[in-house]
Structure formats: structure tokens, C-alpha cells
mmCIF file of C-alpha atoms in Angstrom:
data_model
loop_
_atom_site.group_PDB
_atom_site.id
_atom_site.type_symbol
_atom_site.label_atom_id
_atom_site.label_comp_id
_atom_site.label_asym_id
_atom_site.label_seq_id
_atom_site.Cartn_x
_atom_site.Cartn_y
_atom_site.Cartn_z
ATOM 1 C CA UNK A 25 58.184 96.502 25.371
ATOM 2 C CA UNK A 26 58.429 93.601 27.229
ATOM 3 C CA UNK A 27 61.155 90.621 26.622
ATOM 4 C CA UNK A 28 60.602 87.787 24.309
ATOM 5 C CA UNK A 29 62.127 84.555 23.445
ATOM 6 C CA UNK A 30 62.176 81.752 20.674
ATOM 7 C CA UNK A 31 63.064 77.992 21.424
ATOM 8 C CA UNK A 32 61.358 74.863 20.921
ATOM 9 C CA UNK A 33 59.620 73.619 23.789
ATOM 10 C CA UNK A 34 59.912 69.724 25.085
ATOM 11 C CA UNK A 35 57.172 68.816 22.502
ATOM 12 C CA UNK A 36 58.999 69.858 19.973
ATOM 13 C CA UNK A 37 56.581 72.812 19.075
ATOM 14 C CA UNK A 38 57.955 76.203 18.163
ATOM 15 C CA UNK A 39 57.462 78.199 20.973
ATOM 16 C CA UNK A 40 57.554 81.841 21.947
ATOM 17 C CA UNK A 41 57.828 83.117 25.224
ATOM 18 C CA UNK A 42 56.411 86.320 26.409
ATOM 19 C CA UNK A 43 56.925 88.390 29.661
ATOM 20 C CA UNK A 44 53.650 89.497 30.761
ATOM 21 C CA UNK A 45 54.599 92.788 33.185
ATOM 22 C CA UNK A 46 52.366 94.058 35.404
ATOM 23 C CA UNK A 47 53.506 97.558 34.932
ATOM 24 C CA UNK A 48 51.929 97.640 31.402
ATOM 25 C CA UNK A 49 49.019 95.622 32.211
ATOM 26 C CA UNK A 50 45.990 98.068 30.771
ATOM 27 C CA UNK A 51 43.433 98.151 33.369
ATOM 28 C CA UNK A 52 42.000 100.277 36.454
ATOM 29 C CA UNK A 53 44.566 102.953 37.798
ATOM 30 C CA UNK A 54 45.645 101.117 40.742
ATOM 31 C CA UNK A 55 47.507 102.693 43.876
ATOM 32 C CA UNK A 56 49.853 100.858 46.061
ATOM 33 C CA UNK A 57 49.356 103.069 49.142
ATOM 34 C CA UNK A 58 45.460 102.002 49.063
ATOM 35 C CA UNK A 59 44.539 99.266 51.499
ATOM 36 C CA UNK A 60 45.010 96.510 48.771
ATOM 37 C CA UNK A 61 47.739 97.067 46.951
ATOM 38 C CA UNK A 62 47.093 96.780 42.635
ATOM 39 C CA UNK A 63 43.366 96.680 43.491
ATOM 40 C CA UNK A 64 41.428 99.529 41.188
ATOM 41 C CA UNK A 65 41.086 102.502 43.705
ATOM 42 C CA UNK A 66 38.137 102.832 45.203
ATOM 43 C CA UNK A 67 36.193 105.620 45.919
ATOM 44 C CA UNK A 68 35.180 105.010 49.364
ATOM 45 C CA UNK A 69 38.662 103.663 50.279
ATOM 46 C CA UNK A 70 39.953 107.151 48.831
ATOM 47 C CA UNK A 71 37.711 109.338 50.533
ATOM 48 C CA UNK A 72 38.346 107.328 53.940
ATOM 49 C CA UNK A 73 41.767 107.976 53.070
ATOM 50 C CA UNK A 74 41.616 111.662 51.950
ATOM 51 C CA UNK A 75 39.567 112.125 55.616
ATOM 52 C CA UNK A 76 42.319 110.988 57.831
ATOM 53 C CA UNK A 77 44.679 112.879 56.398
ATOM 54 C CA UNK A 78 42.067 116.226 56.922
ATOM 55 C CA UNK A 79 41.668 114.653 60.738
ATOM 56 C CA UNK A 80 45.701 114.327 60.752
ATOM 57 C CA UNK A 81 45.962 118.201 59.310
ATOM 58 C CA UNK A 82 43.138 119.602 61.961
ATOM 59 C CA UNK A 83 45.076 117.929 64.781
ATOM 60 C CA UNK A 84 48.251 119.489 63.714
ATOM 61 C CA UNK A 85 47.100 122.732 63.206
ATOM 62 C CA UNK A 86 45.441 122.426 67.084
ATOM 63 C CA UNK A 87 48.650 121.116 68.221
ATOM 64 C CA UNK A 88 50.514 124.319 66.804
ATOM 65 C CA UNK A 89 47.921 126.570 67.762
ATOM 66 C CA UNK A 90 48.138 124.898 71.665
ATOM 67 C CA UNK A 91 51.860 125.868 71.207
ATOM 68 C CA UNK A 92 51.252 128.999 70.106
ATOM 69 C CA UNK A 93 49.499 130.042 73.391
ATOM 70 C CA UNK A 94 51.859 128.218 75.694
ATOM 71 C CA UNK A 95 54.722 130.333 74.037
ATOM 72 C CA UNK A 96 53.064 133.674 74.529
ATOM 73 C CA UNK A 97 51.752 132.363 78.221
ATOM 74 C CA UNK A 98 55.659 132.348 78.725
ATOM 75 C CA UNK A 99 56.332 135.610 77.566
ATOM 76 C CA UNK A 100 53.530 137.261 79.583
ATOM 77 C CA UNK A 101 52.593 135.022 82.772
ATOM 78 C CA UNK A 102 50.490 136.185 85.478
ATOM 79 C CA UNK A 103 51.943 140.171 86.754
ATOM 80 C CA UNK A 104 53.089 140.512 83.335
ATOM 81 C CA UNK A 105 52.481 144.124 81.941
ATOM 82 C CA UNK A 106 51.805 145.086 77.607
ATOM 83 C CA UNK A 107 51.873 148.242 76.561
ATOM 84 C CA UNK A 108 50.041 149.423 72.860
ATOM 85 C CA UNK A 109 50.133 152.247 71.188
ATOM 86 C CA UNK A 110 46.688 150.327 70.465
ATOM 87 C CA UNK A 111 43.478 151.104 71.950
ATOM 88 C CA UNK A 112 42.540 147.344 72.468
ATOM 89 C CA UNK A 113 44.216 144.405 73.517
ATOM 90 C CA UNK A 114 44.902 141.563 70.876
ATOM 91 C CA UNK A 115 43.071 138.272 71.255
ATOM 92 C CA UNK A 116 46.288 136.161 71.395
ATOM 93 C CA UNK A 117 46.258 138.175 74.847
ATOM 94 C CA UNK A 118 42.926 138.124 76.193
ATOM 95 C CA UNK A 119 42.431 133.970 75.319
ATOM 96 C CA UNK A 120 45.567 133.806 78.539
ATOM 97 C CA UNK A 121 43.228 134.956 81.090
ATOM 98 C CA UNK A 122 42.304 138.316 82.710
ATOM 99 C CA UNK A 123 43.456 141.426 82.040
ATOM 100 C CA UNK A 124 42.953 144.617 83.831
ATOM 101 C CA UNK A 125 43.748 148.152 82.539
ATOM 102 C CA UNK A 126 45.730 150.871 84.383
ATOM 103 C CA UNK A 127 44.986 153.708 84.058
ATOM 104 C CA UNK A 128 47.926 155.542 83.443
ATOM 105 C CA UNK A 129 47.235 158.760 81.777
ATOM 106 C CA UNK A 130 49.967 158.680 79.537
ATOM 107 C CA UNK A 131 50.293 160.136 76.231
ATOM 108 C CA UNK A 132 52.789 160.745 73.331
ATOM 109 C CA UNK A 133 53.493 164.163 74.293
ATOM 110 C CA UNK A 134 54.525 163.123 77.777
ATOM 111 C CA UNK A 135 56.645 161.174 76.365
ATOM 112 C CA UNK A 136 57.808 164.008 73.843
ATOM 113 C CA UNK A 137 58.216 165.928 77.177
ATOM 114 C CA UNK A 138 60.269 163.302 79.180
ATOM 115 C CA UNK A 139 62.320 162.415 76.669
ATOM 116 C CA UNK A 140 65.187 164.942 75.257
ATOM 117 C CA UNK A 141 66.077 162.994 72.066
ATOM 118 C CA UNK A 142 62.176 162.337 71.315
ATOM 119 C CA UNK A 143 61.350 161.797 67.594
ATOM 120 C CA UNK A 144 57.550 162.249 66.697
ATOM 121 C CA UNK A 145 56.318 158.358 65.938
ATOM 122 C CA UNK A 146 55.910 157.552 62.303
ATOM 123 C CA UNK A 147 53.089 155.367 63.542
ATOM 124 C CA UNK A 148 50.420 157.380 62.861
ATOM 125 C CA UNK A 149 49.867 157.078 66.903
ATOM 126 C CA UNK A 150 49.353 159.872 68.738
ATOM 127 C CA UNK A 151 46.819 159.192 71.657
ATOM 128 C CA UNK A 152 47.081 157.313 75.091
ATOM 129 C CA UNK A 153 49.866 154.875 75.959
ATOM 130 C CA UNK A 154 47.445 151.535 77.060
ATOM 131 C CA UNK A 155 48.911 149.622 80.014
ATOM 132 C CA UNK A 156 47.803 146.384 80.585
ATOM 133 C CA UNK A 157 48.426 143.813 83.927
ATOM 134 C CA UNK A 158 47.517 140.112 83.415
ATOM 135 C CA UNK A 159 45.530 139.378 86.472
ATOM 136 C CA UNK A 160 44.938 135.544 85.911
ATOM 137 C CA UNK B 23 58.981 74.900 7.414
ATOM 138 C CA UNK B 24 57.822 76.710 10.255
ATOM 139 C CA UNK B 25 60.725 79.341 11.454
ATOM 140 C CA UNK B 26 60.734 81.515 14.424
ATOM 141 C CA UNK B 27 63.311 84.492 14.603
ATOM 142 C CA UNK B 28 62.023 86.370 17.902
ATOM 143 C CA UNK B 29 58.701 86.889 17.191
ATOM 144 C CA UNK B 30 58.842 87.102 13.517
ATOM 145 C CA UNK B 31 57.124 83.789 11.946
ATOM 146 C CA UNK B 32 57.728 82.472 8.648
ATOM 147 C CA UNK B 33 55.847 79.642 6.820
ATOM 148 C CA UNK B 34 55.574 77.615 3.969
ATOM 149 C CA UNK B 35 52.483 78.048 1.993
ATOM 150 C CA UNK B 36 49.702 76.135 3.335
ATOM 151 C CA UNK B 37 51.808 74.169 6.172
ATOM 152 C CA UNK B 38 50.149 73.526 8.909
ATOM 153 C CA UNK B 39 51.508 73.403 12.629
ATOM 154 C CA UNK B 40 51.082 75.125 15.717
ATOM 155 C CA UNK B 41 52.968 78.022 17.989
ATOM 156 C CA UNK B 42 53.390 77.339 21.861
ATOM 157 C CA UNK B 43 53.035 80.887 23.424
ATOM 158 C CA UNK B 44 54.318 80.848 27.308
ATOM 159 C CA UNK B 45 53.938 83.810 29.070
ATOM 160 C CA UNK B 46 56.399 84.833 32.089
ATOM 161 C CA UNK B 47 56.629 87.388 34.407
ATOM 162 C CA UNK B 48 54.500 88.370 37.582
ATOM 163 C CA UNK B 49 51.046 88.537 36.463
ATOM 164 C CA UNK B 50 50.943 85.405 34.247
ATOM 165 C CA UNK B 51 47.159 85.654 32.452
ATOM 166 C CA UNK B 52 44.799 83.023 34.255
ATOM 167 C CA UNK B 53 43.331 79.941 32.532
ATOM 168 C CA UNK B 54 39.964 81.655 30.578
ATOM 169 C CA UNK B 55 41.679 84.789 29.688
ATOM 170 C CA UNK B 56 41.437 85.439 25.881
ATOM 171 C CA UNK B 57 44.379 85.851 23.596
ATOM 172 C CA UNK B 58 43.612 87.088 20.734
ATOM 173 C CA UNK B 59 45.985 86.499 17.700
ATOM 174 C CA UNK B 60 45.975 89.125 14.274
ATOM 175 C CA UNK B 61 47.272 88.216 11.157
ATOM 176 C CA UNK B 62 46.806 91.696 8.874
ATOM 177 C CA UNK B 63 48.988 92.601 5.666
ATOM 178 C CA UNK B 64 49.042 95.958 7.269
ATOM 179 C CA UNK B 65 48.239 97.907 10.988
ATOM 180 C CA UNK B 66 45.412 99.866 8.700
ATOM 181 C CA UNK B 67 44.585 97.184 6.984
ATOM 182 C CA UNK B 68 41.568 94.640 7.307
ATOM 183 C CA UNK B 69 42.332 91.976 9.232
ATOM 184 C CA UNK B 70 43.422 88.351 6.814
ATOM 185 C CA UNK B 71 42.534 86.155 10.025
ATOM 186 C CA UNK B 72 42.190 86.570 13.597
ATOM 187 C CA UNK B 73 41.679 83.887 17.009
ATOM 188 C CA UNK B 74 40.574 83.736 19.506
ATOM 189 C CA UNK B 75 42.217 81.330 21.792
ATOM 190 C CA UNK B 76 41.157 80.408 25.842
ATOM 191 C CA UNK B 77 44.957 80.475 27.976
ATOM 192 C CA UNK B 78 45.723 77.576 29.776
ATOM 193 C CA UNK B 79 48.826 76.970 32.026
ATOM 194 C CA UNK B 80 50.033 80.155 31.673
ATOM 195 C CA UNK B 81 50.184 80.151 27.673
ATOM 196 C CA UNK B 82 48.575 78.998 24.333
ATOM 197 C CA UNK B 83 48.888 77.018 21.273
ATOM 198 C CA UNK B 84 48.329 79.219 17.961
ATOM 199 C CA UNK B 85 46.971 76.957 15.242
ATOM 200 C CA UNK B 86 48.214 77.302 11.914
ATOM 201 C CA UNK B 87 45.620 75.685 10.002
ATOM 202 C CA UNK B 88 46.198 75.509 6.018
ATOM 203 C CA UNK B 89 43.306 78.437 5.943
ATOM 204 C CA UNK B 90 45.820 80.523 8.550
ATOM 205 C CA UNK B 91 48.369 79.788 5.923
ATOM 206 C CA UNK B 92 47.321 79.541 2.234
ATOM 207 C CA UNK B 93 47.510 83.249 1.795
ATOM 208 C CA UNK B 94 49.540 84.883 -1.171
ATOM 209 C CA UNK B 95 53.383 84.743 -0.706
ATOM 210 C CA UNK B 96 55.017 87.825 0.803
ATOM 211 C CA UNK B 97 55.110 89.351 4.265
ATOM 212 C CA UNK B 98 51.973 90.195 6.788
ATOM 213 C CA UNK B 99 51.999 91.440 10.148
ATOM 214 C CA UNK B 100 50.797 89.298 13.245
ATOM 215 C CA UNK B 101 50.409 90.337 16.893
ATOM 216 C CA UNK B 102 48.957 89.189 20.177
ATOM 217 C CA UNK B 103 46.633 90.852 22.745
ATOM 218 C CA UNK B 104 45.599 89.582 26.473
ATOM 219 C CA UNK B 105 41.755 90.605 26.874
ATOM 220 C CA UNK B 106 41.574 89.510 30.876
ATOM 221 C CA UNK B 107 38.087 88.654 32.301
ATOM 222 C CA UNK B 108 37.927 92.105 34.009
ATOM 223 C CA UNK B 109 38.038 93.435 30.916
ATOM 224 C CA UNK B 110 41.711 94.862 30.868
ATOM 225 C CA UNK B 111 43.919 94.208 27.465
ATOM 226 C CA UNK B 112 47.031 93.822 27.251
ATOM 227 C CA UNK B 113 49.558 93.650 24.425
ATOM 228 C CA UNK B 114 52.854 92.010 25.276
ATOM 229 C CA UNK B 115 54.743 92.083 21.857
ATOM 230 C CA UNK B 116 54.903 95.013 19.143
ATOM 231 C CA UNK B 117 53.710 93.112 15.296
ATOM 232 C CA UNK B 118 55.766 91.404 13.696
ATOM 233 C CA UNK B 119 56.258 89.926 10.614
ATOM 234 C CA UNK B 120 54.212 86.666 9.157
ATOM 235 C CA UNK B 121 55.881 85.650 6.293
ATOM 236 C CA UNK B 122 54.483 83.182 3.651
ATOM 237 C CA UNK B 123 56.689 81.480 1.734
ATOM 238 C CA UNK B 124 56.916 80.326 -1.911
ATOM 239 C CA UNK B 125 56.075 76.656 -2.501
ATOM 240 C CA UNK B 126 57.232 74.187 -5.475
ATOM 241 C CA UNK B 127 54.545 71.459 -4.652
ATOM 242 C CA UNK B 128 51.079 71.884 -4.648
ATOM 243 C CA UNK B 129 49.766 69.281 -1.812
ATOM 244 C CA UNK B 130 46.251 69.717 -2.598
ATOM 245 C CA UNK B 131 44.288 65.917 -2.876
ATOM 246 C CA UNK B 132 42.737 67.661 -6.766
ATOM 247 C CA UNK B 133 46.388 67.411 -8.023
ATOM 248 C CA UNK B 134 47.564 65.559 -11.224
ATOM 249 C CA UNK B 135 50.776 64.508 -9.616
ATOM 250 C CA UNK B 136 51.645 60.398 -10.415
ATOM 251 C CA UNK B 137 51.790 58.149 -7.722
ATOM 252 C CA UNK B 138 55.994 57.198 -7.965
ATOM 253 C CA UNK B 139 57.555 53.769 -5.646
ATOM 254 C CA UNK B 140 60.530 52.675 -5.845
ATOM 255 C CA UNK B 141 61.513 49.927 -8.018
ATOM 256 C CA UNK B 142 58.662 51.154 -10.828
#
């Protein structure tokens, strides 16, 4: 509760003083971050607000994405070969540039075959070896 | 007798006289806003009296008018609200106490006291 005092003013009346806080002041819900600070908030201002921040979120989220594709354009450049167990090539890949297939006829039993301390893949994989070159 | 102690008030039995309410701190009410001063013998009860009074200069005078104060001896509760133009209230001060106070005279104009001067 706020302060209060008891004198007698210059008149000679009996006088109370009150602090008057704005903090306690019953009225609109008020936000300081709005474009008027202690002003009621207001719906448009709010929504204006709430949109830039959704602009601000979509830009980031572009921005990560852009660096995202850079890093993986680093890891495979053009000449760069993946190799899947998979039959197809993951979009993170194919959004780089070209890719071209070679055929290489290689399976997991050639492997088995090539390999003396081969251990059958707990994949669940058990078909062609996919080569891919990036072209562009 | 008019005594202030904080915001408790104590009066004599019809006296009359006025309170000077000044209100500080950062959002001082504007001239026009209404404060609107209780007097009840309890928060439940019915209100005993109640004005409404326009602020001016950043306070207000509360009359005490021998109708604010010709109530039966014994204690009441009194308190203040800030009803702004925009419609926001505020209440700066929790009640307090209005006390009435016993009187020996009676200064009513119907009484049978003698007129006494010196020298008689």
C-alpha cells in the first residue's frame, strides 16, 4: 500500500498526503515494450508486433536452412562421391546440383566375399551398394 | 478538535472543518478526476455518508460538514478511491478509522443555554 503522511499544510488545514503509484493504478493492462509505453495495448499494435517477430523467425529459419546447404556443399563439392546402402539419394543431396549414378554392380555379398573379417549388416540391407558422383 | 494520526481521523461531534488531501508520486490524478470519500461503520456495512469531490492541483479538500459529523460517538471506517476519467479506480490508502468523539456542549441555536458576559 502506498505511503502516507499527516501535517498541516500552510493554511493551516489538516492535511494528508497520499502517494498515488502508477504500479497500482487499476486500469488497461499496459505493456512497456508496445510502441507507447503505459498506453492500454492495442490490438493492432500487438498483432503488428506478434508479425515481425513471425517475419524475424521465417528469416532465421531461411538463414539456417541456407547454412545448412552450404555446410553439406562443403562436404560433397563437385567430383564428390556418396555411397547408400539406400536405393535413392536424399534431398539434402539432390537440392546441390546434379548427380549421376555409377553403375557399379556391387552388392553385400561382394563385400562378404572381399572382406575376411565381414560381419552380415544388422541393417536390414542386403541389396546393391548405390554410388553416386556429383556432376554439378 | 479535528486530529489526524496517519490516516486515522478523529472528530468532535458535529465540528465542522475540512481535510487537505495531496497526492504525490508519478501519476498525480488530473484536475476533473473524482475522489470519492466513504464514511461506513463497517466494510459490509451501508454506507453513513459518501462524496464525491472534483481534484484540483493535484489533491482535494474533504468537507466535514456538521451532517459528515453528527453521527453517534464511537469509531467508523473512512477511505478514499480515484475514479479517473478513463474510467480506471484507484484506491491509494487501506480504511481507516473515523472516530466521533463525545461532546459536553450541545452547540445547536434550539439550546436553553444563558447568554453569560463578564462583569454580570
Amino acid at each position: 500500500m502506498p505511503e502516507t503522511d499527516t501535517n498541516i499544510n500552510e493554511q493551516g488545514i489538516p492535511q494528508i498526503v497520499m502517494s498515488v503509484s502508477p504500479s497500482s493504478v487499476v486500469q488497461a493492462p499496459t505493456d512497456k515494450t508496445l510502441s507507447v509505453s503505459e498506453m492500454p495495448a492495442d490490438a493492432k499494435v500487438t498483432g503488428d508486433a506478434i508479425r515481425t517477430v513471425a517475419d524475424d523467425l521465417s528469416d532465421l529459419a531461411s538463414d539456417v536452412s541456407g547454412l545448412l546447404a552450404n555446410a553439406i556443399g562443403t562436404i560433397f563439392p563437385v567430383g564428390a562421391i556418396y555411397v547408400t546402402a539406400g536405393d535413392d539419394l536424399p534431398d539434402a543431396l539432390q537440392q546441390l546440383g546434379d548427380w549421376m549414378e555409377i553403375a557399379i554392380p556391387l552388392t553385400w555379398g561382394d563385400i562378404k566375399r572381399g572382406t575376411r573379417s565381414y560381419a552380415e549388416p544388422e541393417t536390414g540391407y542386403t541389396g546393391t551398394i548405390h554410388f553416386w558422383l556429383r556432376t554439378t | 478538535m479535528l486530529n489526524l494520526d496517519g490516516l486515522n481521523i478523529e472528530v468532535t461531534r458535529g465540528d465542522t472543518g475540512s481535510i487537505r488531501i495531496t497526492f504525490i508520486g508519478e501519476d498525480i490524478p488530473e484536475d476533473g478526476t473524482i475522489a470519492l470519500v466513504t464514511v461506513k461503520k463497517a466494510a459490509d456495512t451501508e454506507e453513513i455518508w459518501s462524496k464525491r469531490i472534483e481534484v484540483e492541483n493535484g489533491g482535494c479538500v474533504i468537507p466535514l460538514t456538521q451532517e459528515s459529523t453528527t453521527l453517534d460517538y464511537g469509531q467508523y471506517r473512512w477511505d478514499l478511491r480515484l475514479i479517473y476519467e478513463d474510467g480506471a479506480v484507484y484506491t491509494p490508502m487501506p480504511p481507516a478509522k473515523y472516530t466521533i468523539t463525545a461532546v459536553i456542549g450541545d452547540a445547536s441555536d434550539d439550546t436553553d443555554a444563558e447568554a453569560v458576559t463578564d462583569g454580570e
